[in-house]
Tab-separated table of C-alpha atoms in Angstrom:
chain	number	residue	atom	x	y	z
A	1	MET	CA	3.133	22.685	-7.869
A	2	GLY	CA	3.817	23.862	-11.126
A	3	ILE	CA	3.881	20.561	-12.575
A	4	LEU	CA	0.697	19.291	-11.300
A	5	ASN	CA	-0.731	22.340	-12.881
A	6	ILE	CA	0.086	21.128	-16.488
A	7	PHE	CA	-1.988	18.179	-15.697
A	8	GLY	CA	-5.033	20.171	-14.476
A	9	ASN	CA	-4.712	18.586	-11.112
A	10	SER	CA	-5.113	21.595	-9.087
A	11	ASP	CA	-8.780	22.191	-10.310
A	12	LYS	CA	-9.518	18.487	-9.227
A	13	HIS	CA	-7.893	19.280	-5.747
A	14	ASN	CA	-10.293	22.039	-5.365
A	15	GLN	CA	-13.508	19.711	-6.239
A	16	VAL	CA	-12.106	17.440	-3.445
A	17	GLU	CA	-12.004	20.244	-0.756
A	18	GLU	CA	-15.169	21.322	-1.626
A	19	LYS	CA	-16.637	17.622	-1.018
A	20	LYS	CA	-15.035	17.085	2.074
A	21	ILE	CA	-17.610	17.251	4.956
A	22	GLU	CA	-17.006	16.348	8.715
A	23	ASP	CA	-19.167	15.499	11.403
A	24	ASN	CA	-18.875	16.706	14.823
A	25	PHE	CA	-16.117	14.076	15.486
A	26	GLY	CA	-13.811	15.398	12.781
A	27	ASN	CA	-14.757	11.841	10.828
A	28	MET	CA	-15.881	11.576	7.217
A	29	VAL	CA	-19.272	11.465	6.239
A	30	ASP	CA	-19.275	12.046	2.561
A	31	SER	CA	-19.485	9.150	0.318
A	32	ASP	CA	-17.043	10.398	-2.058
A	33	VAL	CA	-14.507	7.968	-0.944
A	34	HIS	CA	-12.559	8.078	-4.268
A	35	LEU	CA	-11.806	11.708	-4.277
A	36	VAL	CA	-10.603	11.787	-0.802
A	37	ALA	CA	-8.499	8.477	-1.600
A	38	LYS	CA	-7.022	10.216	-4.747
A	39	ASP	CA	-6.434	13.349	-2.921
A	40	MET	CA	-4.515	11.189	0.151
A	41	LEU	CA	-2.533	9.353	-2.260
A	42	THR	CA	-1.478	12.712	-4.159
A	43	GLU	CA	-0.311	14.288	-0.869
A	44	ILE	CA	1.568	11.354	0.443
A	45	LEU	CA	3.214	10.826	-3.548
A	46	ASP	CA	4.250	14.550	-3.058
A	47	LEU	CA	5.642	14.305	0.451
A	48	MET	CA	7.736	11.369	-0.579
A	49	GLY	CA	9.243	13.451	-3.448
A	50	PHE	CA	7.400	12.118	-6.173
A	51	PHE	CA	5.072	14.587	-8.250
A	52	ASN	CA	2.798	11.923	-10.058
A	53	VAL	CA	-0.744	12.011	-11.224
A	54	VAL	CA	-2.995	9.916	-9.436
A	55	LYS	CA	-6.034	8.712	-11.451
A	56	VAL	CA	-9.381	7.017	-10.291
A	57	VAL	CA	-9.730	3.955	-12.461
A	58	LYS	CA	-13.024	2.308	-10.722
A	59	TYR	CA	-14.897	3.044	-7.636
A	60	GLU	CA	-17.925	1.467	-5.618
A	61	ASP	CA	-19.160	2.383	-2.062
A	62	ASN	CA	-16.436	0.661	-0.487
A	63	PHE	CA	-13.967	0.103	-3.072
A	64	VAL	CA	-11.553	2.337	-5.151
A	65	SER	CA	-9.015	1.417	-7.497
A	66	LEU	CA	-6.490	4.074	-8.433
A	67	ASP	CA	-3.557	4.125	-10.850
A	68	ILE	CA	-0.344	6.440	-10.502
A	69	LYS	CA	1.407	7.818	-13.274
A	70	GLY	CA	4.381	9.645	-13.951
A	71	ASP	CA	8.508	9.592	-13.130
A	72	ASP	CA	10.197	7.289	-10.496
A	73	MET	CA	7.765	4.284	-11.186
A	74	GLY	CA	10.736	1.962	-10.131
A	75	ARG	CA	10.900	3.409	-6.691
A	76	ILE	CA	6.979	3.971	-6.126
A	77	ILE	CA	6.854	0.163	-6.950
A	78	GLY	CA	9.779	-1.089	-5.180
A	79	LYS	CA	11.114	-4.533	-4.780
A	80	GLU	CA	8.528	-7.136	-6.118
A	81	GLY	CA	6.179	-4.578	-5.766
A	82	SER	CA	6.728	-3.910	-1.772
A	83	THR	CA	6.210	-0.048	-1.965
A	84	LEU	CA	3.001	-0.273	-4.064
A	85	GLN	CA	2.065	-2.975	-1.697
A	86	SER	CA	2.705	-0.686	1.147
A	87	LEU	CA	0.943	2.515	-0.033
A	88	GLN	CA	-2.124	0.281	-0.509
A	89	ILE	CA	-2.032	-1.069	2.904
A	90	LEU	CA	-1.689	2.243	4.665
A	91	LEU	CA	-4.313	3.692	2.211
A	92	ARG	CA	-6.823	1.003	3.395
A	93	SER	CA	-6.127	1.726	6.993
A	94	ILE	CA	-6.358	5.147	6.604
A	95	LEU	CA	-9.482	5.458	4.544
A	96	SER	CA	-11.138	2.996	6.707
A	97	LYS	CA	-10.536	5.125	9.756
A	98	LYS	CA	-11.761	8.076	8.041
A	99	PHE	CA	-15.128	6.614	6.836
A	100	GLN	CA	-15.565	4.317	9.809
A	101	LYS	CA	-16.221	1.424	7.486
A	102	PRO	CA	-13.915	-0.997	5.678
A	103	ILE	CA	-12.705	0.276	2.463
A	104	ASN	CA	-10.823	-2.010	-0.184
A	105	VAL	CA	-8.073	0.100	-1.933
A	106	VAL	CA	-6.445	-1.299	-5.094
A	107	LEU	CA	-3.127	0.495	-6.225
A	108	ASP	CA	-1.690	0.413	-9.902
A	109	ALA	CA	1.328	1.939	-11.445
A	110	SER	CA	1.369	2.152	-14.975
A	111	GLY	CA	-0.076	-1.201	-15.754
A	112	TYR	CA	2.347	-2.971	-12.923
A	113	ARG	CA	-0.310	-5.095	-11.805
A	114	ASP	CA	-1.319	-6.629	-15.338
A	115	LYS	CA	2.371	-7.293	-16.121
A	116	ARG	CA	2.990	-8.673	-12.589
A	117	GLU	CA	-0.214	-10.897	-13.150
A	118	GLU	CA	0.973	-12.170	-16.518
A	119	SER	CA	4.393	-13.302	-15.044
A	120	LEU	CA	2.635	-14.981	-12.214
A	121	VAL	CA	0.212	-17.092	-14.450
A	122	ALA	CA	3.163	-17.992	-16.507
A	123	LEU	CA	5.062	-18.888	-13.345
A	124	ALA	CA	2.263	-20.880	-11.936
A	125	LYS	CA	1.880	-22.976	-15.222
A	126	GLU	CA	5.796	-23.551	-15.480
A	127	MET	CA	5.837	-24.739	-11.803
A	128	ALA	CA	2.777	-26.812	-12.289
A	129	GLU	CA	4.317	-28.627	-15.279
A	130	GLU	CA	7.471	-29.080	-13.200
A	131	ALA	CA	5.576	-30.872	-10.374
A	132	ILE	CA	3.647	-32.994	-12.594
A	133	SER	CA	6.910	-34.459	-14.704
A	134	THR	CA	8.838	-34.590	-11.773
A	135	LYS	CA	6.256	-35.968	-9.200
A	136	GLU	CA	7.470	-33.779	-6.575
A	137	VAL	CA	6.141	-30.818	-4.486
A	138	VAL	CA	6.932	-27.559	-5.639
A	139	ILE	CA	6.793	-24.966	-3.157
A	140	LEU	CA	6.764	-20.780	-4.320
A	141	ARG	CA	8.592	-18.219	-2.691
A	142	PRO	CA	6.536	-16.115	-0.032
A	143	MET	CA	3.687	-13.984	-1.567
A	144	ASN	CA	0.993	-11.826	-0.818
A	145	SER	CA	-2.552	-12.635	-0.817
A	146	TRP	CA	-3.132	-10.708	-4.262
A	147	GLU	CA	-0.404	-13.105	-5.835
A	148	ARG	CA	-1.208	-16.325	-4.254
A	149	ARG	CA	-4.709	-15.936	-5.162
A	150	ILE	CA	-3.659	-15.573	-8.934
A	151	VAL	CA	-1.661	-18.857	-8.467
A	152	HIS	CA	-4.497	-20.653	-6.813
A	153	LEU	CA	-6.819	-19.399	-9.884
A	154	THR	CA	-4.547	-20.141	-12.644
A	155	LEU	CA	-4.025	-23.823	-11.489
A	156	GLN	CA	-7.651	-24.619	-10.408
A	157	ASP	CA	-8.651	-26.260	-13.638
A	158	TYR	CA	-5.323	-28.089	-13.639
A	159	THR	CA	-6.571	-31.851	-12.592
A	160	GLU	CA	-3.275	-33.080	-12.206
A	161	VAL	CA	-2.105	-30.915	-9.339
A	162	LYS	CA	-3.547	-29.206	-6.342
A	163	THR	CA	-2.509	-26.015	-4.590
A	164	GLU	CA	-2.509	-24.746	-1.180
A	165	SER	CA	-0.798	-21.771	1.081
A	166	ILE	CA	1.167	-22.837	3.908
A	167	GLY	CA	3.149	-20.504	6.399
A	168	GLN	CA	2.178	-17.523	8.383
A	169	SER	CA	1.941	-13.830	7.278
A	170	GLN	CA	4.895	-12.521	5.390
A	171	ASP	CA	6.186	-16.122	5.144
A	172	ARG	CA	2.806	-17.459	3.367
A	173	LYS	CA	3.529	-19.362	0.334
A	174	VAL	CA	2.032	-21.653	-2.179
A	175	VAL	CA	2.521	-25.357	-2.366
A	176	ILE	CA	2.055	-27.053	-5.776
A	177	THR	CA	1.399	-31.059	-5.103
A	178	PRO	CA	0.900	-33.457	-7.815
A	179	VAL	CA	-2.174	-35.719	-7.493
B	1	MET	CA	10.686	13.024	5.568
B	2	LYS	CA	9.193	14.109	8.837
B	3	ASP	CA	6.075	15.892	7.032
B	4	LEU	CA	5.549	12.265	5.274
B	5	LEU	CA	5.606	10.500	8.466
B	6	GLU	CA	3.492	13.094	10.590
B	7	LEU	CA	1.042	12.717	7.604
B	8	LEU	CA	0.819	9.218	7.661
B	9	THR	CA	0.786	8.941	11.672
B	10	LYS	CA	-1.703	11.714	12.428
B	11	ALA	CA	-4.017	9.793	9.617
B	12	LEU	CA	-3.850	6.618	11.214
B	13	VAL	CA	-4.314	7.557	14.894
B	14	ASP	CA	-7.203	8.255	17.146
B	15	ASN	CA	-5.348	11.039	19.178
B	16	PRO	CA	-3.226	12.975	15.956
B	17	GLU	CA	-2.711	15.787	18.601
B	18	GLU	CA	-0.715	13.573	20.778
B	19	VAL	CA	1.804	12.480	17.763
B	20	ASP	CA	5.186	13.704	18.176
B	21	ILE	CA	7.855	12.987	15.514
B	22	LYS	CA	11.637	13.510	15.684
B	23	GLU	CA	13.861	13.562	13.218
B	24	THR	CA	17.586	13.405	13.400
B	25	VAL	CA	19.371	13.946	10.269
B	26	GLY	CA	23.099	12.472	9.560
B	27	GLU	CA	25.129	12.744	6.736
B	28	SER	CA	23.932	9.599	5.317
B	29	ILE	CA	21.421	8.367	7.632
B	30	ILE	CA	18.065	9.938	8.892
B	31	ILE	CA	16.692	8.552	12.507
B	32	LEU	CA	12.680	9.319	12.783
B	33	GLU	CA	11.330	8.779	16.321
B	34	ILE	CA	7.335	8.414	16.469
B	35	LYS	CA	5.601	9.212	19.925
B	36	VAL	CA	1.881	8.412	20.146
B	37	SER	CA	-0.587	7.984	22.506
B	38	GLN	CA	-0.371	4.577	24.490
B	39	ASP	CA	-3.985	3.823	22.898
B	40	ASP	CA	-2.683	4.457	19.265
B	41	VAL	CA	0.352	2.206	19.292
B	42	GLY	CA	-1.823	-0.740	18.189
B	43	LYS	CA	-2.733	1.524	15.222
B	44	VAL	CA	0.844	2.290	14.030
B	45	ILE	CA	2.087	-1.135	14.385
B	46	GLY	CA	-0.935	-3.096	13.303
B	47	LYS	CA	-1.759	-7.001	13.176
B	48	GLU	CA	1.834	-8.487	12.969
B	49	GLY	CA	3.640	-5.030	12.481
B	50	ARG	CA	1.850	-4.756	8.750
B	51	ILE	CA	1.308	-1.173	9.445
B	52	ALA	CA	4.621	-0.505	10.844
B	53	ASN	CA	6.427	-2.254	8.024
B	54	ALA	CA	4.198	-0.276	5.242
B	55	ILE	CA	5.211	2.836	6.977
B	56	ARG	CA	9.055	1.901	7.067
B	57	THR	CA	8.800	0.750	3.298
B	58	VAL	CA	7.157	3.952	2.164
B	59	VAL	CA	9.636	6.201	3.991
B	60	LYS	CA	12.577	4.186	2.907
B	61	ALA	CA	11.505	4.576	-0.766
B	62	ALA	CA	11.424	8.349	-0.116
B	63	ALA	CA	14.818	8.705	1.768
B	64	ALA	CA	16.393	6.430	-1.197
B	65	LYS	CA	15.216	9.021	-3.775
B	66	GLN	CA	17.670	11.449	-1.551
B	67	GLY	CA	20.234	8.891	-1.530
B	68	LYS	CA	19.474	8.210	2.304
B	69	LYS	CA	19.034	5.357	4.694
B	70	VAL	CA	16.280	5.899	7.400
B	71	THR	CA	15.218	4.177	10.444
B	72	VAL	CA	11.708	4.750	11.927
B	73	GLU	CA	11.326	3.593	15.552
B	74	ILE	CA	7.860	3.756	17.537
B	75	ILE	CA	8.026	5.083	21.016
B	76	THR	CA	5.272	4.809	23.474
B	77	LYS	CA	4.576	8.025	25.266
């Protein structure tokens, strides 16, 4: 735990411990969702063998956004963000169960999402231009909801194309159609 | 690897006391079997397998750091 101490993390761990309150069913009744989220993610990363620092970026009643910093970022993010996305899915599920209400969790790793958003915006524009110039439908690779949303938002002001999502679950992708 | 899977599974289910994880470690591959209560199978699999896939991805990332491959099986009690 020496590594964590350098960042003063152990003190924060203690704070979280103190604020955890459970009802008779062992469910969390506390409103400090962000502290429990941070604590849980730190524990998961520790057990994965990644000794990273988790920072709470923003939080509201049913929402928390966390950022991971440290080594092994490539592994934590995974191919096309798959590991980061999986951690986010698990944390949402775990916290929603603990607090017995839907809790939205957004995870970032060293600004990965900003960089990813930039490249998705660039891709969306490029593919829209291609659809316009070739007058042909462009189908993008399967993307998760966050990625598809960025594509749709980027192209909503493009009057020469329309976008829609097709396919089911893991195979869902954006189609850009020239109009 | 077993501790990681145990933490995740117990946090996802309604009956954590019934979670049983078996780990078989080979030279290059780790086999993990999760046993949960019948009532909790849906919780660890999720809609269209989303949770099970997320568990596998996270465990694989951890195993890859140790240079190992891992498979995760979900078994009903």
